[in-house]
Amino acid sequence: MSEVNQAVAAEHGLSASEYDTMLSIMGRTPTITELGIFSVMWSEHCSYKSSRKWLKTLPTEGPQVICGPGENAGVVDIGDGLAAVFKIESHNHPSFIEPYQGAATGVGGILRDVFTMGARPVANMNALRFGSPDHPKTRHLVSGVVAGIGGYGNCIGVPTVGGETNFDPAYNGNILVNAMTVGIADADKIFYSAAAGPGNPVVYVGSKTGRDGIHGATMASAEFDDDSEEKRPTVQVGDPFTEKLLLEACLELMATDAIVAIQDMGAAGLTSSTVEMADKGGVGVVLNLENTPTREEGMTPYEIMLSESQERMLMVLKPGREAEARAIFEKWELDFAVIGRVTDSGRVMLKMHNETVADIPVSPLVDAAPIYDRPWAPTPARDAVSAGDVATPAAPLDELKKLMGSPNHCSRRWIWEQYDHMVMADTAQRPGGDAAIVRIHGSDRGLAISTDCTPRYCYAEPETGGKQAVAEAWRNLIAVGAKPLALTNNLNFGSPEREPIMGQFVGCVTGIGAAAAALDFPVVSGNVSFYNETSGEAILPTPVIGGLGLIDDLSKTARVAFAGEDEAIVLIGETTGWLGVSSYLQEIVGQRDGAPPPVDLTLERKNGEFVRAQIAARHATACHDISDGGLIVALAEMALAGDLGAEIEPADQDVPLHAWLFGEDQARYILTTTDPKAMLAAAEEAGVSAAVIGRTGGRSLTVGGSHTISVSELRIAHEMWLPDYMAAP
């Protein structure tokens, strides 16, 4: 390897000032291994150096929160002595370079984050963003990513129960693959990563270390250019069958009291797990790297420490428990090696055949990691779009058909049918609804899970877009009858070194924080992914929200599908016909103008709590929140899900028909009921806007008595776009 100097440091992604800080910490020129350690720990991906200032503003506490941000995943109390453990994170850059393995290892990584804390994973979700369908890479990327997610999740036996997929030219050069996992653990048996006990053994378990994935963390901390294909060697390769063995072995050992601390090896591999465990415990660690299980000959300390080989864990055990732990891992045919000891030195010391190859003080390495208060520019305000300025369609339901058959509104069946969403037999609501529902095994209770974001809102007005992403996740949980508990977020943006992009980030985080506080929906975990751009072309700001809710009685839930003939259709919430930055404006008119719909968080809470109460009282036979595409798209989705039509009569003649149908006003739901008088009376008492707008029945969707389209015609348009697109050469 090269002699370490500023030029070599720059190749590792360190700035001149960061290199100078490292020299000051070390008091000497570092070894190449030490440089590698600093480079990954101070990368954007690992250090959050551009985002930490703003992440600290998010609300993270609540009576339900057992563990907030800072550990492998967030933990919330779900009653009966149980806890839900969950997190979402990105694998964007690897998935663009190598879609199958990038997506697969993204799933593997988030699974490990969850079972590292002692939870058995019970559900996977994902949020995917691809470029324009016309782009030459898009079909290949969709195929690879979906196959990778399905291949890994199906093999390990954790159901993939839902998610979202969208297309936009902004993602042509940088797709987004965000993976979420939810697990369940005993609330009093959560495992943490803080190393403790000088002299305690440090143990490596799982797969052998190879040379795959070296510098994956630094690759994910830089934008792409025309040579991005050359970064393929930085993408890890996963093995779900080994992950399954690792999961079972870890949970078996966790059933004993042998583990002091545990940390998965994700980004930055053995480096990050060692440093983070030592730092959180306020201790030191000495590792003998020659004891590390390797699958390739002649691996250097640098390669061993920076490898991002998958399916591996680092543990600190109680003294004398090595034989017991070894027996468990060998039973599961996994490597087990004592590779070091905890010390009281406060340093990470690495040895190879008795030669010291790295000796770094832990606290300065972590505490002196750069924190940048990056300059940012606010996004210029936009004027609202008047419905009167948007051409009125002669046949609005023809436009509905176009919308339902468009890439962003068509059925995702082709995707979710490739996922095993029923394995473990606890999936209570299949993909396609507002939120997935997974039964808490052996009970009548369940967890509701949703992922949501509307990037075009975030681009137009970041703060409003951040609020809306949280509000929609909250609404989707409400719509199935769940009590929202907490959220995880995956904040995907372009380069923070560009002031407008940093301004998008600041605005979105501000909005997320405001909504999380107003809705008692704290942020307990998450991930920031910057540098999602190619040659200066950034993605749309995409702060994905993963929401988790609790259902105490699975008999008191709601589904999207119209449930029966001749039921009243009730619109909850006020409609002004907001068309700015709407799906209708984008997909039908071909514009992305105006301001996004305002988000009234007080109204969101009031309307949502009313809807949940109606579901709990079994007064609502079906429920759907209104979001992308407006009222008529929501009604079409309910009709398709129930294979049942409806006759609709506009409730407000002051709002132009196309705006009433396609406007994306927030804080709205559609409920069906057999007793509309009682529902309207309850709404009036609660101070909630409610109106009967039609009745279910027939095999067509009819508006105002004159506009009609059959459910079967809608279904063909809705179901065929994606299979036809993927079948094309």
XYZ file of C-alpha atoms in Angstrom:
729
model
C 0.000 0.000 0.000
C 0.969 3.591 -0.533
C 2.660 5.723 2.069
C 0.009 7.754 3.840
C -0.140 11.446 2.911
C -2.771 14.054 2.150
C -3.220 12.837 -1.426
C -3.885 9.267 -0.239
C -6.272 10.639 2.383
C -8.136 12.519 -0.344
C -8.496 9.259 -2.286
C -10.155 7.896 0.854
C -12.683 10.737 0.865
C -11.074 12.852 3.593
C -10.764 16.601 3.125
C -7.535 18.438 3.882
C -8.932 19.764 7.183
C -10.184 16.297 8.165
C -6.748 14.860 7.437
C -5.136 17.555 9.590
C -7.539 16.726 12.437
C -6.611 13.070 12.128
C -2.904 13.918 12.312
C -3.576 15.981 15.432
C -5.442 13.093 17.073
C -2.756 10.574 16.224
C 0.264 12.816 16.830
C 1.919 11.047 13.904
C 1.352 9.895 10.371
C -1.221 7.095 10.527
C -0.730 3.644 9.080
C -2.769 2.765 6.026
C -5.087 0.691 8.226
C -5.609 3.625 10.578
C -6.317 5.890 7.620
C -8.897 3.418 6.334
C -10.588 3.357 9.732
C -10.789 7.148 9.926
C -12.037 7.391 6.349
C -15.023 5.107 6.851
C -15.900 6.329 10.347
C -15.821 9.925 9.130
C -17.717 9.215 5.918
C -21.115 10.789 5.522
C -22.681 7.337 5.588
C -21.307 6.492 9.033
C -20.801 9.846 10.771
C -23.885 11.821 9.638
C -21.578 14.824 9.618
C -23.870 17.001 7.504
C -27.133 15.971 9.146
C -26.504 15.518 12.865
C -27.244 19.130 13.747
C -30.718 18.850 12.276
C -31.494 15.301 13.341
C -31.082 16.410 16.949
C -34.151 18.645 16.527
C -36.505 15.694 15.939
C -38.818 14.527 18.757
C -37.624 11.095 19.871
C -39.334 10.464 23.207
C -42.675 9.240 24.434
C -44.091 6.897 27.059
C -44.092 4.088 24.473
C -40.413 4.546 23.523
C -37.971 2.048 25.041
C -35.017 2.945 22.821
C -34.743 5.865 20.457
C -32.115 6.764 17.844
C -28.526 5.724 18.430
C -28.824 1.950 18.555
C -29.216 -0.516 15.723
C -32.982 0.026 15.657
C -35.761 1.780 17.551
C -37.772 -0.042 20.211
C -41.323 0.704 21.383
C -43.533 -0.933 23.993
C -46.514 -2.820 22.516
C -47.902 -4.220 25.765
C -48.148 -7.756 27.155
C -44.444 -7.641 27.990
C -43.482 -7.283 24.312
C -41.661 -4.674 22.265
C -41.545 -3.875 18.562
C -38.088 -3.266 17.111
C -37.921 -1.514 13.746
C -35.874 0.592 11.377
C -35.606 1.619 7.740
C -32.352 2.209 5.888
C -31.077 2.764 2.380
C -29.095 0.676 -0.062
C -29.379 3.140 -2.904
C -25.900 3.347 -4.345
C -25.195 -0.410 -4.321
C -28.584 -1.139 -5.899
C -27.948 1.216 -8.801
C -24.600 -0.412 -9.514
C -25.679 -4.031 -9.006
C -29.469 -4.148 -8.494
C -29.937 -7.754 -7.386
C -27.142 -7.912 -4.806
C -27.545 -4.292 -3.759
C -31.210 -4.777 -2.924
C -30.674 -8.235 -1.414
C -27.954 -7.102 0.962
C -30.025 -4.066 1.872
C -32.693 -6.456 3.126
C -30.074 -8.572 4.900
C -28.568 -5.545 6.610
C -31.824 -4.207 8.005
C -32.804 -7.691 9.199
C -29.546 -7.880 11.168
C -30.162 -4.452 12.688
C -33.391 -5.815 14.116
C -32.389 -9.266 15.336
C -29.144 -7.844 16.762
C -31.372 -6.304 19.407
C -32.939 -9.623 20.314
C -36.047 -9.397 18.141
C -37.377 -12.018 15.774
C -38.157 -10.251 12.477
C -41.838 -10.578 11.548
C -42.212 -8.286 8.528
C -40.290 -6.524 5.789
C -41.347 -3.425 3.861
C -39.667 -1.406 1.153
C -39.868 1.973 -0.542
C -38.525 2.014 -4.100
C -37.940 4.871 -6.529
C -36.934 4.309 -10.144
C -36.264 6.587 -13.093
C -38.524 7.207 -16.059
C -39.937 4.020 -17.602
C -38.485 5.259 -20.901
C -34.923 5.329 -19.547
C -32.827 2.459 -20.944
C -31.769 1.242 -17.475
C -35.096 1.374 -15.666
C -36.552 -2.000 -16.668
C -33.264 -3.756 -15.772
C -33.126 -1.990 -12.415
C -36.751 -2.788 -11.534
C -36.235 -6.437 -12.422
C -33.022 -6.773 -10.419
C -34.170 -4.887 -7.331
C -37.493 -6.717 -7.044
C -35.773 -10.073 -7.570
C -33.123 -9.203 -4.965
C -35.666 -8.156 -2.334
C -37.830 -11.193 -3.012
C -34.907 -13.603 -3.229
C -33.401 -12.600 0.110
C -36.640 -12.131 2.054
C -38.236 -15.309 0.712
C -35.184 -17.428 1.495
C -34.815 -16.206 5.052
C -38.525 -16.706 5.672
C -39.632 -13.207 6.674
C -42.741 -11.944 4.847
C -42.493 -8.817 2.704
C -45.899 -7.344 3.394
C -45.998 -4.010 1.572
C -44.270 -0.846 0.494
C -44.343 1.670 -2.322
C -42.863 1.994 -5.803
C -42.716 5.126 -7.928
C -41.137 6.328 -11.156
C -39.728 9.763 -11.974
C -36.973 11.018 -14.312
C -35.218 12.519 -11.276
C -34.147 8.977 -10.300
C -32.704 8.070 -13.713
C -29.145 8.235 -12.440
C -29.722 7.228 -8.822
C -32.516 4.894 -7.785
C -33.664 4.551 -4.184
C -33.968 1.222 -2.399
C -35.127 1.716 1.198
C -35.725 -1.443 3.245
C -37.629 -1.652 6.530
C -37.892 -4.507 9.008
C -40.102 -4.924 12.065
C -39.374 -7.479 14.757
C -40.856 -8.490 18.110
C -38.910 -9.103 21.306
C -39.514 -9.457 25.024
C -39.510 -5.907 26.343
C -37.127 -6.829 29.162
C -34.672 -8.665 26.904
C -33.429 -6.007 24.516
C -29.772 -6.312 23.553
C -27.536 -3.281 23.145
C -24.147 -2.602 21.628
C -22.160 -1.044 24.494
C -19.087 -3.159 25.215
C -18.192 -3.636 28.891
C -15.981 -5.596 31.231
C -12.221 -5.371 30.666
C -10.946 -8.839 29.926
C -14.222 -10.023 28.424
C -13.802 -11.879 25.144
C -14.650 -10.208 21.830
C -16.121 -12.797 19.510
C -16.644 -12.878 15.754
C -19.534 -15.030 14.464
C -21.163 -15.757 11.116
C -19.680 -15.843 7.651
C -16.015 -15.558 6.823
C -14.550 -12.210 5.824
C -13.720 -11.633 2.173
C -12.685 -8.697 0.054
C -16.209 -7.764 -1.032
C -17.678 -4.413 -0.200
C -14.433 -2.658 0.731
C -15.112 1.082 0.783
C -18.842 0.547 0.450
C -19.455 3.256 3.072
C -17.299 5.808 1.292
C -18.865 4.904 -2.062
C -22.262 5.660 -0.545
C -20.945 9.061 0.582
C -20.214 10.454 -2.859
C -22.231 11.209 -5.952
C -22.080 9.070 -9.055
C -20.391 10.080 -12.276
C -19.989 8.522 -15.698
C -17.685 5.873 -14.227
C -20.111 4.584 -11.602
C -20.056 1.097 -13.127
C -16.436 0.820 -12.021
C -17.673 0.830 -8.403
C -19.208 -2.634 -8.785
C -16.508 -4.243 -6.543
C -17.739 -2.072 -3.654
C -21.089 -3.899 -3.666
C -21.432 -6.729 -1.165
C -22.776 -10.177 -1.946
C -25.363 -11.666 0.382
C -26.331 -15.209 1.359
C -29.836 -15.409 2.875
C -29.434 -19.032 3.907
C -26.456 -18.097 6.068
C -28.420 -15.131 7.427
C -31.188 -17.511 8.513
C -28.648 -19.653 10.371
C -27.137 -16.535 11.951
C -30.578 -15.327 13.043
C -31.425 -18.587 14.748
C -27.999 -18.960 16.353
C -28.075 -15.404 17.739
C -31.585 -15.813 19.140
C -30.595 -19.119 20.734
C -27.573 -17.560 22.418
C -29.687 -14.566 23.459
C -31.938 -16.943 25.357
C -28.976 -17.469 27.695
C -27.317 -14.711 29.708
C -23.936 -15.004 27.990
C -24.021 -11.845 25.865
C -22.751 -8.515 27.215
C -23.037 -6.598 23.935
C -23.708 -7.333 20.290
C -23.380 -5.387 17.051
C -23.913 -6.413 13.451
C -21.234 -5.748 10.851
C -22.884 -3.512 8.298
C -21.392 -0.426 6.666
C -17.656 -0.289 7.370
C -17.752 -3.870 8.619
C -15.499 -4.838 11.517
C -14.334 -1.235 11.852
C -17.675 0.317 12.698
C -18.819 -2.533 14.937
C -15.591 -2.432 16.960
C -15.437 1.346 17.288
C -19.135 1.785 18.070
C -19.127 -0.930 20.737
C -16.028 0.505 22.379
C -17.304 4.077 22.262
C -20.756 3.312 23.655
C -19.199 1.347 26.492
C -16.420 3.835 27.216
C -13.837 1.069 26.924
C -11.028 -0.083 24.680
C -10.651 -3.170 22.519
C -7.665 -5.162 21.335
C -8.152 -7.414 18.297
C -5.850 -10.110 16.979
C -6.746 -9.964 13.312
C -5.039 -13.208 12.360
C -7.852 -14.949 14.269
C -10.512 -13.414 12.017
C -12.181 -16.093 9.875
C -11.302 -15.267 6.259
C -12.294 -16.944 3.010
C -9.471 -15.433 0.960
C -5.768 -15.885 1.453
C -3.369 -13.118 2.290
C -5.907 -10.557 3.478
C -4.244 -7.491 4.945
C -5.362 -5.782 8.159
C -6.736 -2.973 6.000
C -8.883 -5.405 4.035
C -10.054 -7.291 7.110
C -11.152 -4.112 8.879
C -12.882 -2.496 5.883
C -14.524 -5.526 4.320
C -18.304 -5.350 4.221
C -18.846 -9.061 3.808
C -22.339 -9.947 4.931
C -23.973 -12.119 7.592
C -21.515 -11.355 10.411
C -21.778 -10.222 14.044
C -19.418 -8.998 16.728
C -20.151 -9.871 20.357
C -18.764 -9.317 23.804
C -19.380 -12.341 25.999
C -19.245 -12.861 29.716
C -15.991 -14.523 30.772
C -15.977 -18.280 30.577
C -18.991 -18.522 28.278
C -17.001 -19.002 25.082
C -17.441 -22.781 24.909
C -21.203 -22.541 25.367
C -21.473 -19.895 22.634
C -19.134 -21.769 20.303
C -21.235 -24.914 20.591
C -24.352 -23.012 19.498
C -22.735 -21.407 16.456
C -20.994 -24.577 15.370
C -24.321 -26.417 15.667
C -25.676 -23.903 13.151
C -22.580 -24.444 10.966
C -21.284 -20.907 11.437
C -17.811 -19.601 12.137
C -17.006 -18.698 15.709
C -13.732 -17.103 16.754
C -12.455 -15.233 19.771
C -10.598 -12.380 18.094
C -9.888 -10.040 20.982
C -10.586 -8.672 24.452
C -12.195 -5.668 26.020
C -9.630 -3.380 27.682
C -9.727 -0.323 29.905
C -7.350 1.573 27.606
C -9.964 3.610 25.725
C -8.150 2.640 22.506
C -8.759 0.332 19.593
C -5.554 -1.624 19.140
C -5.215 -3.981 16.183
C -2.541 -6.623 15.991
C -1.565 -8.981 13.214
C 0.857 -11.766 14.141
C 1.959 -9.757 17.200
C 2.651 -6.636 15.114
C 0.601 -3.567 16.029
C -1.014 -2.302 12.804
C -3.349 0.273 14.349
C -3.629 2.040 17.686
C -6.330 4.687 17.810
C -7.921 6.499 20.770
C -11.634 5.776 20.608
C -13.143 8.967 22.007
C -11.320 11.390 19.684
C -12.066 9.133 16.718
C -15.772 9.405 17.487
C -16.067 12.790 19.182
C -13.840 14.632 16.711
C -15.759 13.297 13.735
C -16.685 16.355 11.713
C -20.042 17.997 12.311
C -20.802 20.469 9.567
C -23.289 23.295 9.832
C -23.623 23.446 6.088
C -24.932 26.620 4.526
C -28.376 26.215 3.074
C -30.778 28.141 0.920
C -34.534 27.983 1.456
C -36.665 26.749 -1.405
C -38.490 29.713 -2.993
C -42.183 29.842 -2.162
C -44.674 28.963 -4.867
C -48.067 30.404 -5.665
C -51.133 28.231 -5.308
C -52.713 26.869 -8.468
C -56.321 27.901 -8.965
C -58.624 25.124 -10.100
C -60.076 27.580 -12.591
C -56.712 27.820 -14.318
C -56.597 24.068 -14.932
C -58.552 22.989 -17.996
C -61.754 21.115 -17.215
C -61.808 17.663 -18.815
C -64.865 16.779 -20.899
C -64.798 13.217 -19.593
C -63.174 13.142 -16.147
C -63.467 9.361 -15.789
C -61.475 8.906 -19.002
C -58.749 10.865 -17.219
C -59.222 8.617 -14.197
C -58.621 5.598 -16.438
C -55.408 7.180 -17.741
C -54.289 7.905 -14.193
C -55.068 4.403 -12.903
C -53.094 2.940 -15.792
C -50.102 5.243 -15.377
C -46.744 4.069 -13.955
C -47.305 5.765 -10.597
C -50.886 4.624 -10.025
C -51.056 1.217 -11.625
C -51.304 -1.988 -9.636
C -48.087 -3.190 -7.969
C -49.293 -6.806 -8.060
C -46.424 -7.798 -10.401
C -44.039 -6.694 -7.652
C -45.635 -8.020 -4.510
C -46.538 -11.381 -5.989
C -42.797 -12.032 -6.195
C -42.556 -11.606 -2.445
C -43.672 -14.274 -0.019
C -46.035 -12.128 1.994
C -47.737 -14.993 3.830
C -44.785 -16.926 5.289
C -45.041 -17.306 9.095
C -48.852 -17.286 8.592
C -49.348 -14.071 10.588
C -49.993 -11.635 7.737
C -53.486 -10.316 8.490
C -53.780 -7.856 5.605
C -52.147 -8.468 2.239
C -50.282 -5.832 0.225
C -52.424 -3.291 -1.574
C -54.145 -1.558 1.331
C -53.300 1.574 3.307
C -51.066 -0.349 5.707
C -49.932 -3.916 6.142
C -51.088 -5.764 9.250
C -49.125 -8.545 10.915
C -50.596 -10.545 13.773
C -48.608 -10.645 16.992
C -48.129 -14.392 17.033
C -50.466 -16.314 19.286
C -52.675 -13.313 20.012
C -55.593 -11.323 18.626
C -53.434 -8.193 18.414
C -51.469 -6.883 15.464
C -48.922 -4.397 14.176
C -49.739 -2.057 11.300
C -46.891 -0.893 9.065
C -46.719 1.734 6.351
C -44.096 3.528 4.230
C -44.916 6.911 2.718
C -43.497 9.970 0.984
C -44.611 12.358 -1.765
C -41.328 13.671 -3.228
C -42.927 16.201 -5.563
C -44.439 17.945 -2.505
C -41.021 17.932 -0.826
C -39.435 19.475 -3.910
C -42.075 22.179 -4.217
C -42.147 23.113 -0.521
C -39.859 20.973 1.672
C -41.332 21.806 5.062
C -44.881 21.080 3.905
C -43.657 17.930 2.164
C -41.998 16.722 5.366
C -45.195 17.317 7.328
C -47.273 15.558 4.695
C -45.052 12.473 4.600
C -45.518 11.986 8.355
C -49.221 12.822 8.203
C -49.843 10.339 5.400
C -48.003 7.536 7.220
C -50.076 8.373 10.306
C -53.306 8.391 8.234
C -52.496 5.043 6.658
C -52.142 3.468 10.084
C -55.363 5.128 11.243
C -57.176 3.881 8.127
C -56.740 0.232 9.140
C -57.754 0.929 12.737
C -54.297 1.128 14.331
C -53.024 3.468 17.015
C -49.861 5.091 15.593
C -46.897 4.494 17.911
C -43.698 5.779 16.330
C -41.863 6.251 13.072
C -38.550 5.553 11.428
C -37.294 7.667 8.555
C -34.993 7.299 5.561
C -33.925 10.748 4.409
C -32.777 10.572 0.764
C -31.279 13.715 -0.757
C -28.649 14.944 -3.194
C -25.341 16.534 -2.188
C -25.430 18.473 1.109
C -22.583 20.574 -0.226
C -25.064 22.362 -2.499
C -27.050 25.021 -0.648
C -30.426 24.394 -2.356
C -30.169 20.662 -1.584
C -29.206 21.316 2.014
C -32.154 23.687 2.161
C -34.440 20.865 1.039
C -33.060 18.685 3.814
C -33.492 21.347 6.497
C -37.037 22.079 5.360
C -38.094 18.436 5.252
C -36.592 17.660 8.675
C -38.294 20.712 10.136
C -41.622 19.542 8.730
C -41.097 15.976 9.937
C -40.295 17.223 13.412
C -43.374 19.435 13.570
C -45.688 16.639 12.433
C -44.123 14.005 14.674
C -44.576 16.298 17.682
C -48.138 17.301 16.827
C -49.249 13.711 16.240
C -47.362 12.149 19.197
C -45.529 10.064 16.645
C -41.856 10.144 17.716
C -38.858 9.334 15.539
C -37.095 6.311 17.051
C -34.670 5.299 14.307
C -33.641 6.097 10.784
C -31.022 6.672 8.158
C -29.705 9.582 6.090
C -28.622 9.011 2.516
C -26.926 11.987 0.868
C -25.165 12.292 -2.476
C -28.004 10.674 -4.401
C -27.148 12.291 -7.693
C -25.188 11.723 -10.852
C -23.056 14.382 -12.518
C -24.808 17.108 -10.540
C -28.386 15.928 -11.269
C -30.018 15.283 -7.908
C -33.000 13.151 -7.029
C -36.178 14.735 -5.740
C -35.954 15.157 -1.951
C -37.390 11.884 -0.676
C -37.773 11.613 3.116
C -39.475 8.225 3.404
C -41.461 7.677 6.598
C -41.928 4.170 7.983
C -44.832 4.178 10.404
C -45.698 1.594 13.047
C -49.057 1.254 14.771
C -50.738 -1.124 17.214
C -54.095 -2.863 16.885
C -55.398 -4.272 20.155
C -58.177 -6.299 18.549
C -57.772 -7.602 15.003
C -61.527 -7.987 14.688
C -61.724 -4.185 14.804
C -59.841 -3.285 11.647
C -60.825 -1.809 8.316
C -59.949 -2.671 4.745
C -59.832 -0.635 1.569
C -62.358 -2.779 -0.304
C -66.013 -1.777 -0.593
C -67.644 -4.352 1.656
C -71.199 -4.642 0.373
C -74.016 -3.320 -1.790
C -76.004 -0.220 -0.933
C -73.726 1.149 1.781
C -73.322 4.865 2.296
C -70.038 6.448 1.251
C -68.980 9.178 3.682
C -66.276 11.760 2.971
C -64.403 12.879 6.081
C -62.601 16.219 5.825
C -62.958 19.373 3.830
C -62.386 19.609 0.076
C -61.214 22.802 -1.615
C -60.001 21.065 -4.775
C -56.257 21.597 -4.310
C -54.560 20.799 -7.627
C -51.082 22.272 -7.055
C -48.341 19.655 -7.602
C -51.076 17.025 -7.851
C -50.941 13.691 -9.671
C -53.649 14.981 -11.992
C -51.629 18.060 -12.844
C -48.489 15.991 -13.453
C -49.852 12.906 -15.178
C -52.801 14.350 -17.122
C -51.940 18.016 -17.688
C -48.186 17.456 -17.894
C -47.224 20.135 -15.347
C -45.676 20.165 -11.883
C -46.687 23.696 -10.950
C -47.825 25.404 -7.821
C -47.618 24.880 -4.093
C -48.483 21.556 -2.458
C -51.639 21.243 -0.370
C -51.297 22.768 3.101
C -51.061 20.390 6.046
C -53.118 21.318 9.108
C -51.736 19.042 11.822
C -54.495 19.871 14.319
C -57.064 18.883 11.726
C -55.113 15.744 10.829
C -55.248 14.646 14.447
C -58.898 15.477 14.986
C -60.090 13.768 11.799
C -57.816 10.778 12.289
C -58.903 10.154 15.870
C -62.546 10.314 14.763
C -61.947 7.783 11.989
C -60.119 5.396 14.310
C -62.963 5.596 16.810
C -65.481 4.758 14.068
C -63.438 1.720 13.050
C -63.021 0.578 16.655
C -66.776 0.843 17.174
C -67.324 -1.223 13.993
C -69.348 1.613 12.456
C -67.113 1.715 9.361
C -67.274 -1.214 6.953
C -64.351 0.063 4.833
C -61.864 2.904 5.038
C -59.297 4.537 2.788
C -57.296 7.692 3.229
C -57.257 10.192 0.359
C -53.840 11.108 -0.946
C -52.180 10.750 -4.377
C -54.746 11.316 -7.127
C -57.432 12.675 -4.838
C -60.930 11.478 -4.019
C -61.736 9.700 -7.291
C -58.535 7.640 -7.257
C -59.273 6.562 -3.683
C -62.809 5.572 -4.695
C -61.495 3.671 -7.721
C -59.063 1.757 -5.512
C -61.883 0.829 -3.140
C -64.056 -0.290 -6.052
C -61.276 -2.411 -7.542
C -60.427 -3.990 -4.195
C -64.061 -4.919 -3.558
C -65.020 -5.594 -7.183
C -67.992 -3.366 -6.590
C -69.112 -0.084 -8.129
C -70.541 3.106 -6.655
C -72.662 6.103 -7.539
C -71.138 9.391 -6.429
C -72.736 12.801 -6.174
C -70.408 15.801 -5.675
C -70.978 17.266 -2.218
C -69.802 20.817 -2.919
C -71.072 22.489 -6.058
C -68.793 25.482 -5.410
C -65.705 23.398 -6.250
C -65.189 22.619 -9.966
C -65.867 18.936 -10.645
C -62.332 18.043 -11.779
C -60.888 19.755 -8.706
C -63.356 18.002 -6.409
C -62.467 14.659 -7.957
C -58.689 14.997 -8.313
C -57.727 17.598 -5.707
C -55.299 16.410 -3.046
C -56.548 18.237 0.041
C -55.136 16.602 3.164
C -56.690 15.171 6.361
C -59.373 13.305 4.400
C -60.753 9.761 4.451
C -63.508 7.763 2.782
C -65.609 5.582 5.050
C -68.465 3.264 4.140
C -71.211 2.521 6.605
C -74.634 0.929 6.936
C -75.742 3.681 9.329
C -74.802 7.060 7.868
C -77.085 9.027 10.190
C -75.237 7.799 13.249
C -71.843 8.479 11.647
C -72.805 12.011 10.628
C -74.173 12.710 14.091
C -70.953 11.477 15.690
C -68.937 13.625 13.287
C -70.974 16.713 14.119
C -70.449 16.100 17.821
C -66.690 15.726 17.269
C -66.533 18.857 15.112
C -65.444 16.857 12.088
C -66.502 17.666 8.526
C -68.466 14.707 7.103
C -70.808 14.294 4.134
C -72.515 11.395 2.373
C -71.313 11.509 -1.237
C -72.812 8.320 -2.644
C -73.631 4.644 -2.256
C -71.940 1.423 -3.202
C -73.458 -0.917 -5.774
C -73.363 -2.165 -9.326
C -70.364 -2.803 -11.498
C -69.560 0.758 -12.536
C -68.236 3.932 -10.973
C -70.645 6.769 -11.752
C -70.201 10.466 -10.938
C -72.998 13.002 -11.047
C -75.266 10.625 -12.934
C -73.594 11.353 -16.271
C -69.964 10.229 -16.039
C -69.473 6.468 -15.774
C -66.808 3.774 -16.205
C -67.052 0.070 -15.493
C -64.961 -1.491 -12.756
C -63.749 -4.095 -15.260
C -62.485 -1.386 -17.629
C -60.662 0.281 -14.767
C -59.186 -3.064 -13.730
C -57.681 -3.755 -17.136
C -56.039 -0.323 -17.190
C -54.901 -0.666 -13.593
C -53.513 -4.189 -13.743
C -51.790 -4.332 -17.102
C -49.275 -1.508 -17.268
C -46.557 -3.001 -15.094
C -46.690 -6.607 -16.421
C -46.730 -5.297 -19.989
C -43.831 -2.962 -19.268
C -41.711 -5.669 -17.657
C -42.508 -8.168 -20.424
C -41.285 -5.819 -23.149
C -37.885 -6.616 -24.687
